[in-house]
Short mmCIF file of C-alpha atoms in Angstrom, two decimals:
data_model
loop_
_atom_site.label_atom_id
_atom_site.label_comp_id
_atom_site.label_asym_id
_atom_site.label_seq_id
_atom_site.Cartn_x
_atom_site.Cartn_y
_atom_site.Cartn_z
CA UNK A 82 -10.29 -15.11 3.39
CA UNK A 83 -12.89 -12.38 3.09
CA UNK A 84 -11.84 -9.09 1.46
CA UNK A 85 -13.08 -6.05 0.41
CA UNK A 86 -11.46 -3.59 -2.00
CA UNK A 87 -12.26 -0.09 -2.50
CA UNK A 88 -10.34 1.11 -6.01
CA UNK A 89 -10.84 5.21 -5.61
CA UNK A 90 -8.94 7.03 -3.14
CA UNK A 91 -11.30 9.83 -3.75
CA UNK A 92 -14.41 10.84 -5.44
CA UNK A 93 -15.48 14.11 -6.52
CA UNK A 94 -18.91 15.61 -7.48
CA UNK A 95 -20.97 18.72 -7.85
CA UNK A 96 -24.08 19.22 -5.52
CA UNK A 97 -27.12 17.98 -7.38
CA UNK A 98 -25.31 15.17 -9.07
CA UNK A 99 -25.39 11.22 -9.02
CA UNK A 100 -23.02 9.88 -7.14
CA UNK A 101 -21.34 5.89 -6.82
CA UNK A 102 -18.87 5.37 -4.66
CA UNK A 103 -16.93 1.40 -5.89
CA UNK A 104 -16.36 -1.18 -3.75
CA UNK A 105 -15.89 -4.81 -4.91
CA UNK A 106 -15.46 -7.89 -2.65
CA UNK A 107 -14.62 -11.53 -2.14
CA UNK A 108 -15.61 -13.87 -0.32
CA UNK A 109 -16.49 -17.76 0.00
CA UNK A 110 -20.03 -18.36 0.11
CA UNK A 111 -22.59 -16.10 0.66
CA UNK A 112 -21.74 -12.73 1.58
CA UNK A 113 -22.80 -9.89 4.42
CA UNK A 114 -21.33 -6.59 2.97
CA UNK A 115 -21.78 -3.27 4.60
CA UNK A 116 -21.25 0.55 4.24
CA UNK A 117 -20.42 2.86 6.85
CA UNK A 118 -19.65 6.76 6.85
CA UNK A 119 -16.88 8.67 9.03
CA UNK A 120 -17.70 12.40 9.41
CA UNK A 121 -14.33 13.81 10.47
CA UNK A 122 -13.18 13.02 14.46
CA UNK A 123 -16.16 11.13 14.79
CA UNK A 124 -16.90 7.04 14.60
CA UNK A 125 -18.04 5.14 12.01
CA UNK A 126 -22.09 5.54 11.34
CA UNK A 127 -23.67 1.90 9.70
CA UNK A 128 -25.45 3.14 6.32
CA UNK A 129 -27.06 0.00 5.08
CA UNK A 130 -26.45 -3.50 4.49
CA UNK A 131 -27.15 -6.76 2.35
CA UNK A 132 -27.73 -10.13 3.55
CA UNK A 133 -30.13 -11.38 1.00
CA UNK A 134 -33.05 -10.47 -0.98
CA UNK A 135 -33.32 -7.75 -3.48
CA UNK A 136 -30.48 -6.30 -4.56
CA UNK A 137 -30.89 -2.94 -4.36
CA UNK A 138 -30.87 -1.67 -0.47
CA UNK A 139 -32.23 1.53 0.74
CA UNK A 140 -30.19 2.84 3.82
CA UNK A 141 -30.25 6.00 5.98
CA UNK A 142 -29.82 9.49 4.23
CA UNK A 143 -30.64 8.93 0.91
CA UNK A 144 -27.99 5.89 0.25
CA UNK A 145 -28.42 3.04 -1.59
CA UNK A 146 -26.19 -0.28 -2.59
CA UNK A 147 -26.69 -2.24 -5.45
CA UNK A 148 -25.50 -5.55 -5.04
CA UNK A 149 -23.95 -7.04 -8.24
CA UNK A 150 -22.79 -10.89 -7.82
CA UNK A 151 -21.59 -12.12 -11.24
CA UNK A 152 -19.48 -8.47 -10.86
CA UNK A 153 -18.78 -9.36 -7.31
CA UNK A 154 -19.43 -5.70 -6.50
CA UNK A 155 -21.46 -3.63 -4.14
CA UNK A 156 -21.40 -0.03 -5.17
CA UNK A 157 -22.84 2.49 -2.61
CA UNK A 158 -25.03 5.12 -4.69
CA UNK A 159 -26.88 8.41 -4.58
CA UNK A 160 -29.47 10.23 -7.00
CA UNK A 161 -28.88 13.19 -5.76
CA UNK A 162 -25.44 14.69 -3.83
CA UNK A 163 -25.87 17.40 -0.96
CA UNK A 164 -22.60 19.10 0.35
CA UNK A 165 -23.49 17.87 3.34
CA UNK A 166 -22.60 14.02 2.09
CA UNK A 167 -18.63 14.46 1.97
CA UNK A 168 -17.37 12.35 4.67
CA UNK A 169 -14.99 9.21 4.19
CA UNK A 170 -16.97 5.73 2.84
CA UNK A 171 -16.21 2.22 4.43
CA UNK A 172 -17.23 -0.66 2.50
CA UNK A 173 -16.95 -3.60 4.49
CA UNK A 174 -17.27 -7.98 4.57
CA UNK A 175 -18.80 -9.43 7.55
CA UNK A 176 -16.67 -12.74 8.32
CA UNK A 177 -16.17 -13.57 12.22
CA UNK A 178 -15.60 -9.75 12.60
CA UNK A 179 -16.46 -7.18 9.77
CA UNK A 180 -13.27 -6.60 7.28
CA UNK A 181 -12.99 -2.99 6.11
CA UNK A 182 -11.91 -1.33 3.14
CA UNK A 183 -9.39 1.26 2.85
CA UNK A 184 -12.17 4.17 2.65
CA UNK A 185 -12.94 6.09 0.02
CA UNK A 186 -12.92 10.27 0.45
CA UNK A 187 -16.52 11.53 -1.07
CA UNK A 188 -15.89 15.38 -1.81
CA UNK A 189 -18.85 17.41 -2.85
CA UNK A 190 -18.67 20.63 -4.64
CA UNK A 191 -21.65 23.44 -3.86
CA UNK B 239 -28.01 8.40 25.66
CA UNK B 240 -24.86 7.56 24.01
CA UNK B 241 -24.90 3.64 22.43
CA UNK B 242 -21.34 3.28 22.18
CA UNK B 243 -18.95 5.88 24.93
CA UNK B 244 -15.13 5.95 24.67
CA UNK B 245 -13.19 7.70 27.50
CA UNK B 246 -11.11 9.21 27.19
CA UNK B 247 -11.54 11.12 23.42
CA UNK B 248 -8.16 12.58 23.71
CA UNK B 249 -4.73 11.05 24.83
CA UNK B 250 -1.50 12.42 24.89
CA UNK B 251 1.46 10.48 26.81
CA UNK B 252 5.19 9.82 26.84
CA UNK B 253 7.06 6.47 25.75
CA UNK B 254 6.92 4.26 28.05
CA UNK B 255 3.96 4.99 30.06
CA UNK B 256 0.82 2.59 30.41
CA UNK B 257 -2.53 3.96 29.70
CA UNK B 258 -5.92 2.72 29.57
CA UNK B 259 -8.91 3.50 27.04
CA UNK B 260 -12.25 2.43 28.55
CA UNK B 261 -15.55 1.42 26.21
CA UNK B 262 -19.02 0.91 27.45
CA UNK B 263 -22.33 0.15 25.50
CA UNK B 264 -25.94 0.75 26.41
CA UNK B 265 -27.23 -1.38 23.53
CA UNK B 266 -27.31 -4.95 25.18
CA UNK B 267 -25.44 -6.47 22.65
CA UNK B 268 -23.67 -9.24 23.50
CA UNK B 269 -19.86 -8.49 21.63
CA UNK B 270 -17.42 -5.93 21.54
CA UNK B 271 -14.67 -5.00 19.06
CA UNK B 272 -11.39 -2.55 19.41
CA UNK B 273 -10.15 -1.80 16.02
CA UNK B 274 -7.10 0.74 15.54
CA UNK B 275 -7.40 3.17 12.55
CA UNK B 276 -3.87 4.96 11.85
CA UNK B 277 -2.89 8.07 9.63
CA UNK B 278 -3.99 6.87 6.21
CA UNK B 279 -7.34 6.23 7.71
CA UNK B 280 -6.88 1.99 7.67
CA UNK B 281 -9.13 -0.27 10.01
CA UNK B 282 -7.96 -2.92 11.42
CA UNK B 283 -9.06 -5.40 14.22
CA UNK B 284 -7.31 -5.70 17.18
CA UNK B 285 -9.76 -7.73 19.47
CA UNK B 286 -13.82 -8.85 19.91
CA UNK B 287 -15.58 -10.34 22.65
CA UNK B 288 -18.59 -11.99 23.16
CA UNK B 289 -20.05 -12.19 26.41
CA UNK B 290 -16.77 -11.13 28.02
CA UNK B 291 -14.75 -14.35 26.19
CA UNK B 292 -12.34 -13.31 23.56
CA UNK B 293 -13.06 -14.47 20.30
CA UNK B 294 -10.58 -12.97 18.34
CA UNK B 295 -7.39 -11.71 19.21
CA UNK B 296 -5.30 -10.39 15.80
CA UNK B 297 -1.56 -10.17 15.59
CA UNK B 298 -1.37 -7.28 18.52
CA UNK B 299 1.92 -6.57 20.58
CA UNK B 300 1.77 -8.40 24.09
CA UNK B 301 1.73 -4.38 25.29
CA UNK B 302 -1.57 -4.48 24.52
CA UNK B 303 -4.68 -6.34 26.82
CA UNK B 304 -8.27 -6.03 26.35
CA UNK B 305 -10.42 -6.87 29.43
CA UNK B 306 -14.00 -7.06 29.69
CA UNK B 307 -15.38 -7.48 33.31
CA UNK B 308 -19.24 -7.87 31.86
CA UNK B 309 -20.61 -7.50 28.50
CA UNK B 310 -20.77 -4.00 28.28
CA UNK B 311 -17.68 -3.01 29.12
CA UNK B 312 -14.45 -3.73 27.11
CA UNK B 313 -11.63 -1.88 28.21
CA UNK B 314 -7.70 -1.70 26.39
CA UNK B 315 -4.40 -1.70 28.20
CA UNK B 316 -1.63 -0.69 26.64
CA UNK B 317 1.81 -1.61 28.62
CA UNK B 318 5.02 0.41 27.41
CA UNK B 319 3.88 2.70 24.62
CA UNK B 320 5.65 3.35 21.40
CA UNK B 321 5.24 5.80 18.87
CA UNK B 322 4.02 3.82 16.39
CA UNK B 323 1.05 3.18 18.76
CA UNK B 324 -0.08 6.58 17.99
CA UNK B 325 -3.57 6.17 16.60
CA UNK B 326 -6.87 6.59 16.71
CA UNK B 327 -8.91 3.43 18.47
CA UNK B 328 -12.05 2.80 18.06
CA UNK B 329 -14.73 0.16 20.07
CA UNK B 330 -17.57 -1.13 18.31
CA UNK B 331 -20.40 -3.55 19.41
CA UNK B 332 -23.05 -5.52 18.02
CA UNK B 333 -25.85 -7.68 18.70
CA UNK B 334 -24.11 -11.24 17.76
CA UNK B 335 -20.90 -12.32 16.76
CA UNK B 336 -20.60 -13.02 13.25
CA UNK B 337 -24.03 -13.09 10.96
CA UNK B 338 -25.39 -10.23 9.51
CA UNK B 339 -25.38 -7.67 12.30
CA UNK B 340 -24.02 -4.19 11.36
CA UNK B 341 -21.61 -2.51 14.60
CA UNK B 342 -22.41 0.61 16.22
CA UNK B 343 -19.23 2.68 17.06
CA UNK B 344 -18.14 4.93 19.44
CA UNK B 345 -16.50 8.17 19.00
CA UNK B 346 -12.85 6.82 19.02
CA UNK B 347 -9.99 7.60 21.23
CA UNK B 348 -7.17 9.82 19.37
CA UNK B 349 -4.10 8.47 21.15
CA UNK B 350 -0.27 10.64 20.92
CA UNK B 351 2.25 8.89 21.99
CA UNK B 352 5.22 11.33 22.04
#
């Protein structure tokens, strides 16, 4: 069965700073992975995915992935963090439906 | 336009009763999810569609019946409610079943059961 596993409850980093938030997976054959963000009361919002190609995908508002298969890891990334970024992070395996994570909590310090 | 609407946002009912969450999507896409996402912040599927036939149906209570009368609309049941089905659920669509198609969600329904 597909699975994804996301091994930090929470991450925290100044404003300005790098951030990588972990998520490894596994899966038979080739995978779809996914990350999604979850501002507080509101739905999930899709960031980016990878299907195939290069491994390094650009997504919306700054994010990118770096897909990682001999690590069998797809860790969502940042240059730069804004305040503005802290939100809960859903890494997720598309099999027949898309299998989540269990989130990971992205706090930001100004 | 909103892609993905959830009515209602808020629900707050006794044991017992039956209540309905309704989901509609503006995107064309041809299937339709419900997952529920409890306290810890979990997500886990509860039903998809595609083009109004159920495709997967996870280990849900009885109490609980999707229905989707076209393929933008996937509305949830729920017969005799519990407390433990106090949670917030969430529809989702997206343009294929399967493949490499991210969802679009909607705004999620916060559901108290007391």
């Amino acid at each position: 069965a597909q699975s994804v596993a996301q091994p930090e409850d929470q991450v925290n980093v100044a404003e300005g700073n790098p951030l990588t938030v972990k998520c490894t997976y596994s899966v038979s054959g080739n995978p779809y992975l996914f990350w999604y963000v979850q501002y507080p009361n509101r739905g999930l919002q899709f960031l980016l995915k990878y299907i195939t190609g290069d491994n390094l995908v650009k997504g919306s508002y700054g994010f990118e992935a770096e897909f990682n298969k001999s690590q069998t890891s797809f860790h969502l990334k940042k240059p730069s963090a804004l305040v503005s970024d802290s939100a809960l992070y859903f890494c997720a395996v598309r099999d027949v439906v898309s299998i989540f994570g269990t989130g990971t909590r992205l706090q930001v310090f100004p | 336009d909103t892609a993905v609407s959830q009515t209602p946002k808020y629900l707050v009912t006794q044991m017992g009763n039956d209540k309905s969450i309704k989901c509609e999507q503006n995107l064309g896409h041809d299937t339709m999810y419900w997952y529920k996402q409890d306290s810890k912040k979990f997500l886990k599927i509860m039903f998809s569609y595609n083009n109004k036939e159920l495709i997967i149906n996870e280990t849900v209570p009885n109490r609980f019946s999707p229905k989707s009368p076209d393929k933008a609309h996937l509305n949830l049941h729920i017969n005799s409610l519990e407390l433990g089905d106090s949670a917030v659920y969430f529809c989702a669509s997206s343009r294929r079943a399967g493949g490499n198609y991210g969802y679009t969600f909607g705004s999620g329904t916060r559901l108290t059961v007391v």
